[in-house]
Coordinates of C-alpha atoms in Angstrom, one line a residue:
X1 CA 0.0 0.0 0.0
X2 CA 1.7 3.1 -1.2
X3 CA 1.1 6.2 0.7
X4 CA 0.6 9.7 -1.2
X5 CA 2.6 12.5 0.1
X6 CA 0.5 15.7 1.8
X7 CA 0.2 18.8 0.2
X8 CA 2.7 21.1 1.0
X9 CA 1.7 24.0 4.0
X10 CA 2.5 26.6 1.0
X11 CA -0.1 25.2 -1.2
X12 CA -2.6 24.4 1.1
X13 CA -2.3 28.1 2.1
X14 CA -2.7 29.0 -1.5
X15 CA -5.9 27.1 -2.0
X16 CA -7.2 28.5 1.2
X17 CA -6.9 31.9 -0.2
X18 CA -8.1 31.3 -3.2
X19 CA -11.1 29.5 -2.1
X20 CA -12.0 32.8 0.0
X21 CA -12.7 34.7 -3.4
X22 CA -11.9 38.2 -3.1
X23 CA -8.8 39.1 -0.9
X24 CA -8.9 42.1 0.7
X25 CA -5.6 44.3 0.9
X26 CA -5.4 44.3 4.5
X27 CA -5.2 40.6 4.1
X28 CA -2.4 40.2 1.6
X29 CA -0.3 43.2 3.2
X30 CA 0.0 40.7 6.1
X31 CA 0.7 37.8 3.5
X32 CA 4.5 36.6 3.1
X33 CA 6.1 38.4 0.4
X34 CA 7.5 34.9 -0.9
X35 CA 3.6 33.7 -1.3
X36 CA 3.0 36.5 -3.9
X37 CA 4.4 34.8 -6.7
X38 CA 3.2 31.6 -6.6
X39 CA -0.2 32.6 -5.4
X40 CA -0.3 35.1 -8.2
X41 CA 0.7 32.3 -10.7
X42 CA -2.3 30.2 -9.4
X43 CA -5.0 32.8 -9.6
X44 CA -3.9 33.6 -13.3
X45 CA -4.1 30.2 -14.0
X46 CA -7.2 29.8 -12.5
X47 CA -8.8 33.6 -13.9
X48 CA -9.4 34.8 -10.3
X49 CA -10.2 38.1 -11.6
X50 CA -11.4 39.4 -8.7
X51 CA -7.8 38.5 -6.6
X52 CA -5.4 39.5 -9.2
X53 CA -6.9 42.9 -9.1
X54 CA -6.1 43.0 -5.7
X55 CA -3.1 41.6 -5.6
X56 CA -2.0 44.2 -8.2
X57 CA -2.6 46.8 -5.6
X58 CA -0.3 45.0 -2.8
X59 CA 2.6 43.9 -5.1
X60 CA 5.2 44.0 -2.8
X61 CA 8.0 44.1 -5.7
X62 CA 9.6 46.6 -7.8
X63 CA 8.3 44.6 -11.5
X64 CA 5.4 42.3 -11.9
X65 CA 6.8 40.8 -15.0
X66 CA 3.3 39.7 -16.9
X67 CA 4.6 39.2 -19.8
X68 CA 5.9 35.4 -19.0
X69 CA 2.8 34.4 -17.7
X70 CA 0.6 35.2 -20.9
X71 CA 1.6 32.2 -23.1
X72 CA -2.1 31.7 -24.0
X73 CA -3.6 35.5 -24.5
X74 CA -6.6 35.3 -22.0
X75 CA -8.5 39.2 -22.5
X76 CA -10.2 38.6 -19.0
X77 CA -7.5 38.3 -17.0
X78 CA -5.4 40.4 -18.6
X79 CA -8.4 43.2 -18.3
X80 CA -8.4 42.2 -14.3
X81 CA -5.1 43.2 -14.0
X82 CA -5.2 46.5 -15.6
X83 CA -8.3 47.2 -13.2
X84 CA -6.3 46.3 -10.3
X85 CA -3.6 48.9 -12.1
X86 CA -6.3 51.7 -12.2
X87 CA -7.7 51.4 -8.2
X88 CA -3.8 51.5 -7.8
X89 CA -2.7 54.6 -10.1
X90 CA -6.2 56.4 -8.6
X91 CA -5.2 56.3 -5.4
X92 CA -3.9 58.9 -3.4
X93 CA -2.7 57.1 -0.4
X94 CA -0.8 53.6 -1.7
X95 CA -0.8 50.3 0.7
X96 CA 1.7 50.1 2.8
X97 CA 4.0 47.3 0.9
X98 CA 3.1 49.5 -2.4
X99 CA 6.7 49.1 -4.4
X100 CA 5.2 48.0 -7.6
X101 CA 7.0 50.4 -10.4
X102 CA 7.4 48.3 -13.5
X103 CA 4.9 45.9 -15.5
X104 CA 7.1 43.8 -17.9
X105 CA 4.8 42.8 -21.0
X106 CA 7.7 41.2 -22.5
X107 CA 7.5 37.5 -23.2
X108 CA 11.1 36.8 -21.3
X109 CA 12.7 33.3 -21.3
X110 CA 14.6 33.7 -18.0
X111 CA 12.5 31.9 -14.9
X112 CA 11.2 35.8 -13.4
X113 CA 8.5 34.1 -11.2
X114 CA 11.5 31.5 -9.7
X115 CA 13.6 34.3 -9.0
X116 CA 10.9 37.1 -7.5
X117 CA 9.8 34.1 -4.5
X118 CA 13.6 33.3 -4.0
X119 CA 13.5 29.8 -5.4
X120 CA 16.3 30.3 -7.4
X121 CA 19.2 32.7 -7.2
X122 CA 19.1 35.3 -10.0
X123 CA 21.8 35.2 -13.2
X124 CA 24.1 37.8 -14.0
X125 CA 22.0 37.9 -17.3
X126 CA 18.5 37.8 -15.7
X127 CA 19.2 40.8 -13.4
X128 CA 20.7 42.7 -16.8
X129 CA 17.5 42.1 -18.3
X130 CA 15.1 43.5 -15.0
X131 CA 14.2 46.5 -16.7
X132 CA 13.4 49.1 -13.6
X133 CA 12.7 52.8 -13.2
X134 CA 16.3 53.7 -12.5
X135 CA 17.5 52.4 -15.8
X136 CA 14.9 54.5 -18.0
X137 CA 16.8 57.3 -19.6
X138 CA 13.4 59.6 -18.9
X139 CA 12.5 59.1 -15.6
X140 CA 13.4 60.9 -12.4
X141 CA 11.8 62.2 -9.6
X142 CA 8.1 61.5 -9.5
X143 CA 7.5 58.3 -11.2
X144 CA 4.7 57.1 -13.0
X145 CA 4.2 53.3 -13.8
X146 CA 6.5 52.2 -16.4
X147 CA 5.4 49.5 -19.2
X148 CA 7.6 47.4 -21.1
X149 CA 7.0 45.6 -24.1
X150 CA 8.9 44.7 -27.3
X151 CA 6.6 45.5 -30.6
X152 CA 6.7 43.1 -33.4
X153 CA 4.2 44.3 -36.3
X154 CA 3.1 41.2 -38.3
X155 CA 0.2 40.2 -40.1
X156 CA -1.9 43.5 -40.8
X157 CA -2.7 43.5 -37.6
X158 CA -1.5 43.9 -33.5
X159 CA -2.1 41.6 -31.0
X160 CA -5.2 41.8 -28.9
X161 CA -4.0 41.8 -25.7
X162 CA -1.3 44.9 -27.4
X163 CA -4.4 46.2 -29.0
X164 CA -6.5 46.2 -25.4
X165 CA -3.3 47.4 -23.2
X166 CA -3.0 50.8 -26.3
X167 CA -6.5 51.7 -25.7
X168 CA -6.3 51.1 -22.1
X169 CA -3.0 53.7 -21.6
X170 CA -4.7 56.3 -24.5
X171 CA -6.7 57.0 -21.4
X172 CA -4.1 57.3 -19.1
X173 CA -1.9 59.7 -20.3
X174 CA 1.0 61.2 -17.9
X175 CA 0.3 58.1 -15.6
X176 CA 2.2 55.9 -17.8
X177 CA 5.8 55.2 -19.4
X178 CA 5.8 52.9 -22.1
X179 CA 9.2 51.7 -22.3
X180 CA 10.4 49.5 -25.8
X181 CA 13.4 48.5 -26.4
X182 CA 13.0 46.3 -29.4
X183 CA 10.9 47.5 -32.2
X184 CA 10.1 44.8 -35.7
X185 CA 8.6 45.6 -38.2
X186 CA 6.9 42.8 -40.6
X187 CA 4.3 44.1 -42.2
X188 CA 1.5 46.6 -41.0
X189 CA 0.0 50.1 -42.6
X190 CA 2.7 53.6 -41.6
X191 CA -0.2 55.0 -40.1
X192 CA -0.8 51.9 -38.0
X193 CA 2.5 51.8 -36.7
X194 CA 2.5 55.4 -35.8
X195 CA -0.1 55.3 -34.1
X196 CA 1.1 52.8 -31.5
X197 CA 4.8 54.8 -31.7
X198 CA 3.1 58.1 -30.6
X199 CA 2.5 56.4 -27.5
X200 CA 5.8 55.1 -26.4
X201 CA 9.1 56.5 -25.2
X202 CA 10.9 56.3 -28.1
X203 CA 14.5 57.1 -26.5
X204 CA 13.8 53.5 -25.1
X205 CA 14.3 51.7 -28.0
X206 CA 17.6 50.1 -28.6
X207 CA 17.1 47.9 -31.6
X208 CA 14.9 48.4 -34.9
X209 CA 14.4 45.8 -37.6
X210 CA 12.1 46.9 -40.4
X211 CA 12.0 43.4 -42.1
X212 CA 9.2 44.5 -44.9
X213 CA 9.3 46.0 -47.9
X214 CA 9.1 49.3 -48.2
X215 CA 9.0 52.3 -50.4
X216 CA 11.0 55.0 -49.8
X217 CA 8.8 57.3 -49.3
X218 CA 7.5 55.0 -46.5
X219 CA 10.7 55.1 -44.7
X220 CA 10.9 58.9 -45.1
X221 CA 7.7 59.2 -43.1
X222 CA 9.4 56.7 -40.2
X223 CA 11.9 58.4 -40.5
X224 CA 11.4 61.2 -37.8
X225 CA 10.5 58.7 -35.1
X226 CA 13.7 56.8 -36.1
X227 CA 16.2 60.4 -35.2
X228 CA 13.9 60.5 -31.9
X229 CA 15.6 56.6 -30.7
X230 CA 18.5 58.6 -29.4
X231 CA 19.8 55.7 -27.7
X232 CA 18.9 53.5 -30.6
X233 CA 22.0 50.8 -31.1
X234 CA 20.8 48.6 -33.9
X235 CA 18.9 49.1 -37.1
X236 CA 18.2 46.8 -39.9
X237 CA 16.5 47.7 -43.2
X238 CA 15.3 45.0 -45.8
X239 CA 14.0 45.4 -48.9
X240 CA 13.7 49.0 -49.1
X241 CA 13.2 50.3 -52.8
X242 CA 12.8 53.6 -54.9
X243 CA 9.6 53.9 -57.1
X244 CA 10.3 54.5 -60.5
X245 CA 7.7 57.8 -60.1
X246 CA 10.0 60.0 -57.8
X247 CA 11.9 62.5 -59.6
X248 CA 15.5 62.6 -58.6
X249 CA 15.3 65.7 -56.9
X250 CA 12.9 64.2 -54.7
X251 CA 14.8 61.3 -54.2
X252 CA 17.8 63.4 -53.2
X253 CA 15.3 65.1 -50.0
X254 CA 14.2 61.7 -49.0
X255 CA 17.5 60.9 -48.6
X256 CA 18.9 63.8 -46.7
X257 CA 15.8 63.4 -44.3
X258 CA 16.9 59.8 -43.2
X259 CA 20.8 60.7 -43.5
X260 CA 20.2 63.3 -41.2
X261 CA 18.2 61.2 -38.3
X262 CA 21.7 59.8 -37.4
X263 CA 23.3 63.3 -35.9
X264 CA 20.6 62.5 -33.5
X265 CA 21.9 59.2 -32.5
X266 CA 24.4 59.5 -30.6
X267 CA 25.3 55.4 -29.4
X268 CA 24.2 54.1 -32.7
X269 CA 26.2 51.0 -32.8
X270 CA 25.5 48.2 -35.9
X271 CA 23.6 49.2 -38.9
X272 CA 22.3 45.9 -41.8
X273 CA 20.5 46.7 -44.9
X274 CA 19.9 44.4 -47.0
X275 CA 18.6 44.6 -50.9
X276 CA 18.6 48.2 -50.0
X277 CA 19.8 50.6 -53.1
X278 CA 18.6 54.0 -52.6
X279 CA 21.7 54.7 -50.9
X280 CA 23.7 54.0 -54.2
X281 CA 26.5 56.8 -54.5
X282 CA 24.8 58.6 -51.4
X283 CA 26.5 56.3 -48.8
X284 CA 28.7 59.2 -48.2
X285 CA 25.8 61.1 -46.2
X286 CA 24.9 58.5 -43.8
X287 CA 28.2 58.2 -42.8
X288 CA 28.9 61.7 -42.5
X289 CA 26.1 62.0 -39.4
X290 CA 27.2 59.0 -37.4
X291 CA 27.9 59.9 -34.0
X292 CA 29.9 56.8 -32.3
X293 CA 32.4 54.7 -33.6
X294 CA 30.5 51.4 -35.8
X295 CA 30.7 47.8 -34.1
X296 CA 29.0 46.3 -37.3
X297 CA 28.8 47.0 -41.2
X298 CA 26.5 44.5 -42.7
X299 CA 25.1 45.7 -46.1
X300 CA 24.1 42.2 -48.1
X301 CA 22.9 42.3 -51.5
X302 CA 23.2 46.3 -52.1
X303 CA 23.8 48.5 -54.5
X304 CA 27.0 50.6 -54.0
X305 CA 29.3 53.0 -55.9
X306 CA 32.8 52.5 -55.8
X307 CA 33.0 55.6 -54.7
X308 CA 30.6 54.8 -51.7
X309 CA 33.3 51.9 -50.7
X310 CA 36.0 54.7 -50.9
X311 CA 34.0 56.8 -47.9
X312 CA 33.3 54.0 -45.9
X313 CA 37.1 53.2 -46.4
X314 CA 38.1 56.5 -45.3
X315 CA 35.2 57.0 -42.3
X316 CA 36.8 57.8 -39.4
X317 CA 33.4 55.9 -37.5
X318 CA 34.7 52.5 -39.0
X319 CA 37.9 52.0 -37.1
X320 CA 36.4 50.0 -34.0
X321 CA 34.4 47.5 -36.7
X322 CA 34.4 43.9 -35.5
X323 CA 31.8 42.8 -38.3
X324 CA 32.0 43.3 -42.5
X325 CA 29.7 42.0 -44.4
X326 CA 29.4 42.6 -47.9
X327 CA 27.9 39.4 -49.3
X328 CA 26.3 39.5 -52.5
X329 CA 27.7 43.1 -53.5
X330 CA 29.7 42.7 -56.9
X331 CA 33.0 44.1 -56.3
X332 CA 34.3 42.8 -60.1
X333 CA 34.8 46.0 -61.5
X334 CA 35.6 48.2 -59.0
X335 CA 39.4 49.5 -57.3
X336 CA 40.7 46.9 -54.7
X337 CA 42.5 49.3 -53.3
X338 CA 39.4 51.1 -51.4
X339 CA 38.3 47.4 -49.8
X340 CA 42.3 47.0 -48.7
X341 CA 42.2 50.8 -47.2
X342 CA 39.3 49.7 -45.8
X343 CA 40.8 46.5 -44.0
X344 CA 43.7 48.6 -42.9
X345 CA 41.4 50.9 -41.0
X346 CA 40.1 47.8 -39.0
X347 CA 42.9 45.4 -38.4
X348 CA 43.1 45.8 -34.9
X349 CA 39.9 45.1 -34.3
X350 CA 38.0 43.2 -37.1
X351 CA 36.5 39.6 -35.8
X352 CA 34.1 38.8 -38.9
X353 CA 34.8 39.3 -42.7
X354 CA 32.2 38.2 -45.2
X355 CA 33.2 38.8 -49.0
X356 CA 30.6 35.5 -50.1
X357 CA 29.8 36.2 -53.8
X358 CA 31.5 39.6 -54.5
X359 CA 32.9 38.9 -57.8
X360 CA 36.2 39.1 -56.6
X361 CA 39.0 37.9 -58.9
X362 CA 42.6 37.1 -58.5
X363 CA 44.2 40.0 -59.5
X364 CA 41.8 41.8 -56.7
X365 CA 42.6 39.6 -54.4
X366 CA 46.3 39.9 -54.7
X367 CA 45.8 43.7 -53.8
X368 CA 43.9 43.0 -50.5
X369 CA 46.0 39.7 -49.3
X370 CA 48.6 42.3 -47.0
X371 CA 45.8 44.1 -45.5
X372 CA 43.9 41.2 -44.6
X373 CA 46.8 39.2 -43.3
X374 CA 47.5 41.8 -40.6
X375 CA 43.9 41.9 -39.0
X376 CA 45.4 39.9 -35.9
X377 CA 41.5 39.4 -34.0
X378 CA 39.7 37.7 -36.9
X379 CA 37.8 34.9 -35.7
X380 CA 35.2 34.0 -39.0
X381 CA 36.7 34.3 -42.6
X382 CA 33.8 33.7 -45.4
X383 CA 35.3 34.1 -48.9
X384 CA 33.3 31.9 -50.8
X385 CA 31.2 32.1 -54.0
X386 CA 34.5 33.9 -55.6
X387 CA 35.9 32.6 -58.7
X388 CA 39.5 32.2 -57.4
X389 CA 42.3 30.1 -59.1
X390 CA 44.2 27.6 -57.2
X391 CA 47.2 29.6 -57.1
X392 CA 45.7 32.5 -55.7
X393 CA 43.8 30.4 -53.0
X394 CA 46.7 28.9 -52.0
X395 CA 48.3 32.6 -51.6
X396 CA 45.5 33.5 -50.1
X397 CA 45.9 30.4 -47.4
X398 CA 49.8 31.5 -46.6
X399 CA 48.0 34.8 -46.3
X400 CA 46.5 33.8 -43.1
X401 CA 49.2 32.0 -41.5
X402 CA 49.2 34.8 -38.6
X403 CA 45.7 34.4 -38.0
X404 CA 45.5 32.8 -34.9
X405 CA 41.8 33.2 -34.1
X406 CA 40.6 32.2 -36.9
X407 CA 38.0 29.5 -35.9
X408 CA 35.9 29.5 -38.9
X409 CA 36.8 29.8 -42.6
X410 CA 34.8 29.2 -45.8
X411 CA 36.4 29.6 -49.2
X412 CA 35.5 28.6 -52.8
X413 CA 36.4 26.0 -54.7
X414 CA 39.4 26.7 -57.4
X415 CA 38.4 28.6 -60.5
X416 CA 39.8 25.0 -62.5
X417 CA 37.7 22.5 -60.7
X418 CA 34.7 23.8 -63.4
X419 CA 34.8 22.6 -66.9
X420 CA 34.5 25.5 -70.1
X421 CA 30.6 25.5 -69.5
X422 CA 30.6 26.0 -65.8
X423 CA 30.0 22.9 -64.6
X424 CA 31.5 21.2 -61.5
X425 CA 33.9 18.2 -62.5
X426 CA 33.8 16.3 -59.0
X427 CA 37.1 14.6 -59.4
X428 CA 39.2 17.9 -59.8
X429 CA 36.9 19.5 -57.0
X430 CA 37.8 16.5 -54.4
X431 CA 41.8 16.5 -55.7
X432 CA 41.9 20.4 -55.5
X433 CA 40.3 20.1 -52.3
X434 CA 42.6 17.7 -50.8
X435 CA 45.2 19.0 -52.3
X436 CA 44.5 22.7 -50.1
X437 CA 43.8 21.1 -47.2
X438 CA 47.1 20.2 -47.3
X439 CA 48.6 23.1 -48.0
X440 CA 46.5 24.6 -44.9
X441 CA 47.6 21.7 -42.4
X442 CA 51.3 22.3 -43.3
X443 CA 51.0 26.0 -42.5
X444 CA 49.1 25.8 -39.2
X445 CA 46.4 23.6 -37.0
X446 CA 43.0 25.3 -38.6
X447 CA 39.9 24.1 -36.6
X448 CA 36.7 24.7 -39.5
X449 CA 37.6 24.7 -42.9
X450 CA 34.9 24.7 -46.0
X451 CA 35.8 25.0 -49.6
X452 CA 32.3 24.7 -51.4
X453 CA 31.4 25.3 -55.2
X454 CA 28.8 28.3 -56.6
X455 CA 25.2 27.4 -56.0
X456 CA 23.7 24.9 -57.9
X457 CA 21.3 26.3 -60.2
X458 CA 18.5 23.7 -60.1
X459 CA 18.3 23.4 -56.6
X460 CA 20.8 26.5 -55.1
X461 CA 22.8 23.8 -52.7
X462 CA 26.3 24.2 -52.5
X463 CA 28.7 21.1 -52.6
X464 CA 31.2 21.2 -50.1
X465 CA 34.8 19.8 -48.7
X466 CA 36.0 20.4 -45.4
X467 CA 38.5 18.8 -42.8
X468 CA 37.8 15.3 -43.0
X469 CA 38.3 13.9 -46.5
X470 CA 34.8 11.6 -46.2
X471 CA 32.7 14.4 -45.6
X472 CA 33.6 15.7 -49.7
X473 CA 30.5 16.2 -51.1
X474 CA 28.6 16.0 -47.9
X475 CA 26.4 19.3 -49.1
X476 CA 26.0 18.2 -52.6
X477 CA 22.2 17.8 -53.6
X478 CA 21.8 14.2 -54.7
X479 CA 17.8 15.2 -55.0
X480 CA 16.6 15.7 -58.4
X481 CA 19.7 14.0 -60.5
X482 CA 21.7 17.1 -59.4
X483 CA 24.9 14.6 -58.7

């Protein structure tokens, strides 16, 4: 006969309470503080309106962080909770526990509700991520109620629990500071979105990511809100495109209006457009209004002047860069000398290069080769896509001799392993391939190594060699008769 264990005094205490319907505050400011979260996590569960408003009042921490608790988007309970927000905002005289300062709406991974009743010690990381009033770069003094969120537009249309708190705070203007710190953007009308924008601190926001595509003349009309993110660290654009119907004067105001949102931003940090052209021969502004020295350079799949690649060569913002990507941005005809002033500039610092299908060629490559074999800190090397002959890829592998940290290298397979058509001849890919390899083990201990051939065109899969000689052709598509 097996004997089933009692409930635990803690949840027998919690059922007790709950069973009692409506707590009063007198009642739960005599309550343990390390009751309130677990106690709070069963009356959500269970949609005990009626307590959850007043346990909103009594909070006896700095945050109630919401935002982990609302998996499955309940309106009920999420309405009792801003109710128990207004009887707490309205009143004039606050409990006597009354700390609450914070409601985190952000769906965080870290185990808040664990850490709040003690059961587990906090991380270095979770307490970074405990957003409270002190750390607000608006608030002081008198406080209102801060909010924070993280706004993701997707689908036409917001959230309904987003859509329920917006018109909730509309009403409570100068009682509330919504705080956001990461702003996406997938898809939603301008107006929409600036709606919701004219509510919120923007000097909150850290990171935007406008992952849609857009007009330029859409961007121009973001583009205020974007120079008012003056601690903004992190923007990415995709797909942003010029209408054929905008006369180029026009074209030259837009972009002077975004250009000049940057001599606002004064810790911008990492900037990644991608398929973005309007910038073509007009890179030159942008870079003239950055404020802080550049972490990151990521422009895939652009269009760019040679002369634009001369100014970010020579921007005196560039020489702290850690990242460089220019994937996809065909280099054929242009200088190499701007790309080696370029890699000059950051060779004390540079960690990731990415020149993935620039067109490069061997003469090109030649010019660039002393410049890149000096940047002492790179970790990740992606040269691939490149039409490169076997002589110059095995210059470029005693190139990197003095590349210590290099961890992660991808290069392309020799110009001669394709026959007079373009196609891949597998034998002379796996004999060039070895042959490399061995070049590269006699020269130093690398840790990942790739060669791998241009895309396929049926299928767009890469074949590949690395390290170990039986992984050749691991990558190669075998779907579809490819191989």
């Amino acid at each position: 006969m097996s004997l089933q264990a009692p409930p635990r005094l803690l949840v027998l205490a919690e059922q007790s309470l709950l069973r009692d319907g409506a707590l009063a505050i007198p009642t739960l400011e005599e309550l343990p503080r390390e009751l309130f979260p677990s106690l709070f996590i069963e009356a959500f569960t269970r949609r005990c309106c009626e307590t959850l408003k007043t346990m909103v009042q009594a909070w006896p921490f700095t945050c109630l962080p919401l935002g982990s608790l609302m998996k499955s988007r309940h309106l009920e309970t999420f309405g009792a909770v801003l109710e128990g927000l207004d009887a707490l905002l309205a009143q004039k005289v606050r409990p006597r526990r009354w700390k609450l300062q914070v409601l985190d709406l952000r769906d965080v991974d870290e185990n808040f509700w664990g850490i709040w009743s003690g059961a587990s010690a906090p991380s270095p990381e979770a307490l970074s991520k405990r957003q409270t009033a002190e750390n607000c770069p608006r608030l002081g003094g008198q406080q209102p109620l801060m909010v924070t969120l993280d706004l993701c537009f997707k689908n036409g249309t917001l959230d309904e629990c987003l859509t329920r708190f917006l018109e909730w705070g509309k009403q409570r203007e100068g009682l509330l500071h919504v705080c956001c710190k990461e702003l996406q953007i997938f898809g939603m009308p301008i107006h929409s979105i600036i709606e919701v924008l004219n509510m919120v601190e923007l000097d909150c926001i850290r990171e935007v990511e406008v992952c849609c595509p857009w007009e330029l003349s859409i961007l121009i009309r973001f583009a205020p809100y974007l120079g008012q993110m003056r601690n903004l660290r992190k923007l990415v654009l995709f797909n942003i495109h010029v209408s054929a119907c905008i006369p180029p004067d026009k074209k030259e105001q837009f972009i002077t209006q975004f250009t000049s949102q940057f001599l606002k931003l004064d810790y911008f940090q990492k900037l990644y457009m991608h398929s973005v052209s309007f910038l073509e021969g007009h890179l030159d502004q942008l870079l003239r209004c950055l404020q802080a020295p550049l972490e990151t350079v990521v422009m895939t799949e652009c269009l760019l002047s040679e002369s634009d690649l001369k100014h970010l060569s020579w921007c005196p913002s560039i020489r702290q860069l850690k990242e460089l990507d220019l994937r996809g941005i065909t280099l054929t005809h242009f200088s190499p000398e701007p790309l080696a002033v370029l890699l000059e500039q950051v060779e004390a610092t540079l960690q990731t290069l990415d020149l993935e299908d620039c067109g490069i060629t061997d003469s090109q490559l030649s010019v660039i080769l002393p410049a890149l074999s000096r940047c002492s800190q790179l970790s990740t090397l992606s040269f691939c896509g490149n039409l490169i002959s076997v002589a110059a890829l095995e210059n470029l592998l005693r190139h990197t001799v003095g590349l210590s940290k290099l961890s992660l290298e991808l290069y392309p397979a020799p110009l001669e392993s394709y026959d007079a058509q373009g196609a891949l001849c597998w034998g002379r890919f796996a004999q060039f391939g070895a042959e490399l390899m061995k070049t590269l083990r006699d020269l130093r201990q690398p840790k990942i190594v790739v060669f791998s051939t241009v895309p396929c065109p049926r299928c767009g899969i890469r074949a590949s060699y690395d390290l170990e000689p039986s992984h050749c052709l691991l990558n190669a598509c075998h779907q579809g008769g490819c191989i």
